Coordinates of C-alpha atoms in Angstrom, one line a residue:
Chain A
M1 CA 107.3 136.9 32.9
S2 CA 108.8 137.6 36.3
A3 CA 110.4 141.0 36.6
A4 CA 112.1 139.7 39.6
G5 CA 114.5 137.9 37.3
S6 CA 113.1 134.5 36.9
P7 CA 115.9 132.4 35.5
A8 CA 115.4 130.5 32.3
P9 CA 114.5 126.9 32.9
S10 CA 118.1 125.8 32.7
S11 CA 117.0 122.4 34.0
E12 CA 115.3 121.5 30.7
P13 CA 118.0 119.0 29.7
D14 CA 117.7 117.4 33.1
R15 CA 113.9 117.3 32.6
Q16 CA 114.3 115.5 29.3
V17 CA 116.8 113.1 30.8
G18 CA 114.4 112.4 33.7
R19 CA 111.6 111.6 31.2
L20 CA 113.9 109.2 29.4
A21 CA 115.1 107.6 32.6
R22 CA 111.4 107.1 33.7
L23 CA 110.6 105.5 30.3
L24 CA 113.6 103.2 30.7
G25 CA 112.8 102.4 34.3
V26 CA 116.2 103.5 35.6
D27 CA 117.6 106.3 37.7
A28 CA 118.6 109.4 35.8
A29 CA 122.1 109.0 37.1
E30 CA 122.4 106.0 34.8
L31 CA 122.0 108.3 31.8
D32 CA 125.2 110.2 32.7
G33 CA 126.3 112.5 29.8
L34 CA 123.0 112.8 28.0
A35 CA 122.1 116.1 29.7
E36 CA 124.7 117.7 27.5
L37 CA 122.8 116.9 24.4
P38 CA 120.4 119.3 22.7
D39 CA 116.8 119.3 24.1
E40 CA 115.4 118.5 20.7
D41 CA 117.6 115.5 20.3
L42 CA 116.6 114.2 23.7
R43 CA 113.0 114.6 22.8
M44 CA 113.5 112.7 19.6
L45 CA 115.5 110.0 21.5
H46 CA 112.5 109.7 23.9
G47 CA 110.1 109.2 21.0
L48 CA 112.3 106.6 19.4
V49 CA 112.7 104.6 22.6
S50 CA 109.0 104.8 23.3
E51 CA 108.3 103.5 19.8
H52 CA 110.8 100.7 20.3
L53 CA 109.2 99.7 23.6
F54 CA 105.6 100.0 22.7
G55 CA 105.1 100.4 19.0
H56 CA 105.0 96.6 18.3
A57 CA 102.1 96.3 20.8
R58 CA 100.1 99.2 19.5
H59 CA 97.4 96.9 18.1
R60 CA 96.9 95.5 21.6
F61 CA 96.7 98.9 23.3
A62 CA 94.2 99.9 20.6
G63 CA 92.2 96.7 21.3
I64 CA 92.2 97.5 25.0
A65 CA 91.1 101.1 24.4
D66 CA 88.3 99.8 22.2
L67 CA 87.2 97.4 24.9
T68 CA 87.4 100.2 27.5
R69 CA 85.0 102.3 25.4
R70 CA 82.5 99.5 25.5
L71 CA 82.5 98.8 29.2
P72 CA 80.9 100.8 32.0
G73 CA 83.4 103.2 33.5
G74 CA 83.5 101.5 36.9
V75 CA 84.1 98.0 35.4
A76 CA 86.8 99.3 33.0
G77 CA 88.5 101.1 35.9
K78 CA 88.5 98.0 38.1
L79 CA 89.8 95.8 35.3
S80 CA 92.5 98.3 34.3
E81 CA 93.7 98.5 37.9
R82 CA 93.7 94.8 38.4
F83 CA 95.3 93.6 35.1
L84 CA 97.0 96.5 33.4
P85 CA 100.3 97.8 34.7
P86 CA 100.2 101.6 34.8
R87 CA 102.8 102.1 32.0
M88 CA 100.6 100.0 29.7
A89 CA 97.5 101.8 30.9
A90 CA 99.2 105.0 29.9
R91 CA 99.6 103.8 26.3
V92 CA 95.9 102.9 26.3
A93 CA 94.9 106.2 27.8
E94 CA 96.8 108.0 25.0
L95 CA 94.4 106.3 22.6
L96 CA 91.2 107.2 24.4
D97 CA 89.0 110.2 23.6
P98 CA 89.4 112.8 26.4
P99 CA 85.8 112.4 27.8
R100 CA 86.2 108.7 28.1
A101 CA 89.7 109.0 29.7
A102 CA 88.2 111.5 32.2
A103 CA 85.3 109.1 33.1
L104 CA 87.9 106.4 33.6
A105 CA 90.3 108.6 35.6
V106 CA 87.7 109.2 38.4
Q107 CA 87.3 105.4 38.8
L108 CA 91.0 104.8 39.5
S109 CA 92.7 104.9 42.8
P110 CA 94.9 108.0 43.3
D111 CA 98.1 105.8 43.5
Y112 CA 97.3 104.0 40.2
L113 CA 96.3 107.2 38.5
A114 CA 99.5 108.8 39.7
E115 CA 101.6 106.0 38.3
L116 CA 99.7 106.1 35.0
A117 CA 100.2 109.9 34.8
L118 CA 103.9 109.5 35.3
A119 CA 104.0 107.1 32.4
L120 CA 102.1 109.4 30.0
D121 CA 103.9 111.4 27.4
P122 CA 102.5 114.9 28.2
S123 CA 103.2 116.1 24.7
R124 CA 101.1 113.3 23.1
S125 CA 98.3 113.2 25.7
E126 CA 97.7 116.8 26.5
D127 CA 94.0 116.6 25.6
V128 CA 93.5 113.5 27.8
I129 CA 95.4 115.1 30.7
Q130 CA 93.4 118.3 30.3
A131 CA 90.1 116.4 30.6
V132 CA 90.9 114.8 33.9
P133 CA 88.7 116.3 36.6
P134 CA 90.5 118.6 39.1
E135 CA 89.5 116.4 42.0
A136 CA 91.1 113.4 40.5
V137 CA 94.2 115.5 39.6
G138 CA 94.4 116.7 43.2
R139 CA 94.3 113.2 44.6
A140 CA 96.9 111.9 42.1
A141 CA 99.1 114.9 42.8
R142 CA 99.0 114.2 46.5
S143 CA 100.1 110.6 45.8
L144 CA 103.0 111.9 43.6
F145 CA 104.0 114.5 46.3
D146 CA 104.0 111.7 48.9
R147 CA 106.5 109.9 46.7
E148 CA 108.5 113.1 46.1
E149 CA 107.9 112.7 42.4
Y150 CA 108.4 116.4 41.9
A151 CA 110.0 116.2 38.5
G152 CA 107.1 114.1 37.3
V153 CA 104.6 116.6 38.5
A154 CA 106.5 119.4 36.9
E155 CA 106.4 117.6 33.5
L156 CA 102.6 117.3 33.8
V157 CA 101.9 120.8 34.9
P158 CA 101.9 122.4 31.4
A159 CA 99.2 119.9 30.3
L160 CA 96.9 120.5 33.3
S161 CA 93.8 122.5 33.0
D162 CA 93.8 125.7 35.0
E163 CA 91.3 124.2 37.5
A164 CA 93.4 121.0 37.8
L165 CA 96.6 123.1 38.4
V166 CA 94.9 124.9 41.2
A167 CA 93.8 121.5 42.6
A168 CA 97.3 120.2 42.5
V169 CA 98.7 123.3 44.2
E170 CA 96.0 122.9 46.9
A171 CA 97.1 119.3 47.4
A172 CA 100.7 120.4 47.9
T173 CA 102.2 121.1 51.3
S174 CA 104.6 124.0 51.8
R175 CA 107.5 121.6 51.4
D176 CA 106.1 120.3 48.2
L177 CA 105.7 123.8 46.7
L178 CA 109.3 124.6 47.7
E179 CA 110.6 121.4 46.1
L180 CA 108.5 121.9 43.0
A181 CA 109.2 125.6 42.4
P182 CA 112.6 125.3 40.7
L183 CA 111.4 122.5 38.5
L184 CA 108.5 124.5 36.9
V185 CA 108.6 126.6 33.8
W186 CA 107.4 129.8 35.3
D187 CA 105.0 131.0 32.7
E188 CA 102.1 133.5 33.1
R189 CA 99.8 130.8 34.3
I190 CA 102.1 129.7 37.2
H191 CA 102.7 133.3 38.2
G192 CA 98.9 133.7 38.2
V193 CA 98.3 130.8 40.4
V194 CA 101.0 131.8 42.9
A195 CA 99.6 135.4 42.9
E196 CA 96.3 133.9 44.1
L197 CA 97.8 132.0 47.0
P198 CA 96.1 133.1 50.2
D199 CA 98.1 134.8 53.0
A200 CA 97.9 131.7 55.1
R201 CA 99.8 129.8 52.5
L202 CA 102.5 132.4 52.2
D203 CA 102.8 132.4 56.0
A204 CA 103.1 128.6 55.9
L205 CA 105.8 128.8 53.2
L206 CA 107.8 131.3 55.3
G207 CA 107.3 129.1 58.4
E208 CA 108.5 126.0 56.5
V209 CA 111.6 127.7 55.3
A210 CA 112.4 129.0 58.8
D211 CA 111.4 125.8 60.7
E212 CA 113.2 123.4 58.5
G213 CA 116.2 125.7 57.5
L214 CA 115.3 125.4 53.9
W215 CA 117.1 128.6 53.0
S216 CA 118.2 127.6 49.5
H217 CA 114.7 126.4 48.7
G218 CA 113.3 129.7 49.8
E219 CA 115.9 131.6 47.8
R220 CA 115.1 129.6 44.7
L221 CA 111.4 130.4 45.1
L222 CA 112.0 134.1 45.7
T223 CA 114.1 134.5 42.6
R224 CA 111.1 133.4 40.5
L225 CA 108.4 135.5 42.1
D226 CA 106.8 138.6 40.5
P227 CA 107.4 141.9 42.4
A228 CA 103.7 142.0 43.5
V229 CA 104.0 138.6 45.2
L230 CA 107.4 139.5 46.6
D231 CA 105.8 142.6 48.2
R232 CA 103.1 140.4 49.7
L233 CA 105.7 138.1 51.1
V234 CA 107.5 141.0 52.6
E235 CA 104.3 142.1 54.3
R236 CA 103.7 138.6 55.5
A237 CA 107.3 138.3 56.8
A238 CA 106.8 141.5 58.6
D239 CA 103.6 140.1 60.2
V240 CA 104.6 136.5 61.0
G241 CA 105.7 135.5 64.5
A242 CA 109.0 136.7 66.0
E243 CA 110.2 133.1 65.9
V244 CA 110.1 132.9 62.1
V245 CA 111.8 136.3 61.7
G246 CA 114.3 135.4 64.4
S247 CA 115.2 132.2 62.4
F248 CA 115.7 134.3 59.2
E249 CA 117.9 136.8 61.2
A250 CA 120.0 134.0 62.6
A251 CA 120.4 132.5 59.1
S252 CA 121.4 135.9 57.8
A253 CA 124.0 136.3 60.5
A254 CA 125.3 132.8 59.6
G255 CA 125.6 133.8 56.0
L256 CA 123.0 131.2 54.9
L257 CA 120.6 133.5 53.1
G258 CA 120.9 134.3 49.4
P259 CA 120.5 137.9 48.0
E260 CA 116.7 137.7 47.5
S261 CA 116.1 136.3 51.0
E262 CA 118.4 139.0 52.5
A263 CA 116.5 141.7 50.6
M264 CA 113.1 140.3 51.7
L265 CA 114.3 140.1 55.3
G266 CA 115.7 143.6 55.2
R267 CA 112.5 145.0 53.9
A268 CA 110.4 143.0 56.4
L269 CA 112.5 144.2 59.3
E270 CA 112.0 147.8 58.1
V271 CA 108.2 147.3 58.0
R272 CA 108.3 145.7 61.5
A273 CA 110.2 148.7 62.8
G274 CA 107.6 151.0 61.3
A275 CA 110.0 152.5 58.9
P276 CA 108.8 153.4 55.4
K277 CA 109.3 150.7 52.9
Chain B
M1 CA 129.7 100.8 10.5
P2 CA 126.7 99.1 12.2
D3 CA 125.6 100.7 15.4
E4 CA 123.6 98.9 18.1
L5 CA 121.5 102.0 18.8
T6 CA 120.4 102.4 15.2
D7 CA 119.8 98.7 15.1
L8 CA 117.4 99.1 18.0
L9 CA 115.9 102.5 17.3
G10 CA 116.1 102.9 13.6
P11 CA 118.0 105.3 11.3
D12 CA 116.6 108.5 12.9
V13 CA 118.8 108.4 16.1
P14 CA 120.1 112.0 16.4
A15 CA 123.7 112.5 15.4
S16 CA 124.5 113.9 18.8
V17 CA 123.5 110.6 20.4
L18 CA 125.6 108.6 17.9
A19 CA 128.5 111.0 18.7
L20 CA 128.5 109.9 22.4
A21 CA 131.5 107.9 23.6
P22 CA 131.2 104.3 22.6
E23 CA 130.8 103.1 26.2
R24 CA 128.0 105.5 26.7
R25 CA 126.3 104.4 23.5
D26 CA 126.7 100.8 24.5
R27 CA 125.3 101.5 28.0
L28 CA 122.3 103.3 26.5
A29 CA 121.6 100.4 24.1
S30 CA 121.8 98.0 26.9
L31 CA 119.3 100.0 29.0
V32 CA 117.0 100.1 26.0
R33 CA 117.3 96.4 25.5
A34 CA 116.6 95.7 29.2
A35 CA 113.6 98.0 29.1
R36 CA 112.1 96.3 26.1
A37 CA 112.6 92.9 27.7
R38 CA 110.9 94.1 30.9
E39 CA 108.0 95.6 29.0
D40 CA 107.5 92.5 26.9
A41 CA 107.6 90.3 30.1
E42 CA 105.2 92.7 31.8
M43 CA 102.8 92.6 28.8
A44 CA 102.9 88.8 28.6
E45 CA 102.2 88.6 32.3
A46 CA 99.4 91.1 32.2
T47 CA 97.8 89.3 29.2
G48 CA 98.0 86.0 30.9
A49 CA 96.6 87.4 34.2
A50 CA 93.8 89.1 32.4
L51 CA 92.8 86.1 30.4
K52 CA 92.7 84.0 33.5
G53 CA 91.3 86.5 35.9
V54 CA 88.6 88.5 34.2
P55 CA 85.0 87.4 34.8
L56 CA 84.0 84.7 32.4
P57 CA 81.4 86.8 30.4
L58 CA 84.2 89.3 29.6
R59 CA 86.9 86.8 28.7
G60 CA 86.1 86.5 25.0
A61 CA 86.1 90.3 24.6
V62 CA 89.4 90.6 26.5
R63 CA 90.9 87.8 24.4
K64 CA 89.9 89.6 21.2
A65 CA 91.1 93.0 22.6
L66 CA 94.5 91.6 23.4
G67 CA 94.7 89.7 20.1
A68 CA 95.5 86.6 22.1

């Protein structure tokens, strides 16, 4: 829990609408009005639509899953990628035992695994997702980041193993992390991973915000950080190059910084001037 | 009164969904129908491609797996 005032994940309805849109293969904007519905109802609607789309073909998915169990991992992976569209592969994956799913995952290309992961229902396939080796998760995450599928990554994060979560974070650029931050549910685990980010990554985040003028992205991240991480960011901001600080100061003068960013900048400038914190 | 969404998705459609304005309900039903048609077509295409394309020794097992 962030004492820095981490806001409740107010985007939960948007997340649920995003999941439904992905299932239907449409843009979330086409589901205008649904975000006003209760989360529980949106989850139920997702389940009903999923059943309508795939329920009648369950015996086929079960048959493919059974065949997959009997083939060597490399052969099954190649056949899946060649003949099974990722959305169908996801239905099959949900029926596999986690070790078999993990053995298959490492045989798939990052792009295919990424598409498959987007089509998974994280609530129904948590065991399977948890079993995927961190290296494969990192590669798939990179593919998803390249396509700016931040909402999809955010949906999968709660189901990832700790090691896989770290691998996904390591695969992310500073821009990716800034885009992802407001979409995550900031639980203890996320705070823990962020607390372990090395100084170089914090410096890179500050640099990305300053270089690209991502002031609102930076503000959204700062509002979610624990005080200890905020303190580290202040230290890093005090220590980074004058160019970065200069950009923050210029943004402040132009009224572009939010309150958390202003507070961080003020404290960093005090540290730079040698004044007590 | 019959509702297209309940026709498609069954009787458990949440009340809040059924309370949407009729044009939104119709739009949602139409998106669900389109998605089902797309999935069915994709499945048929994938099945056909697999039956024609997998190596011969595996074709019987694939046919059985797909129930084709």
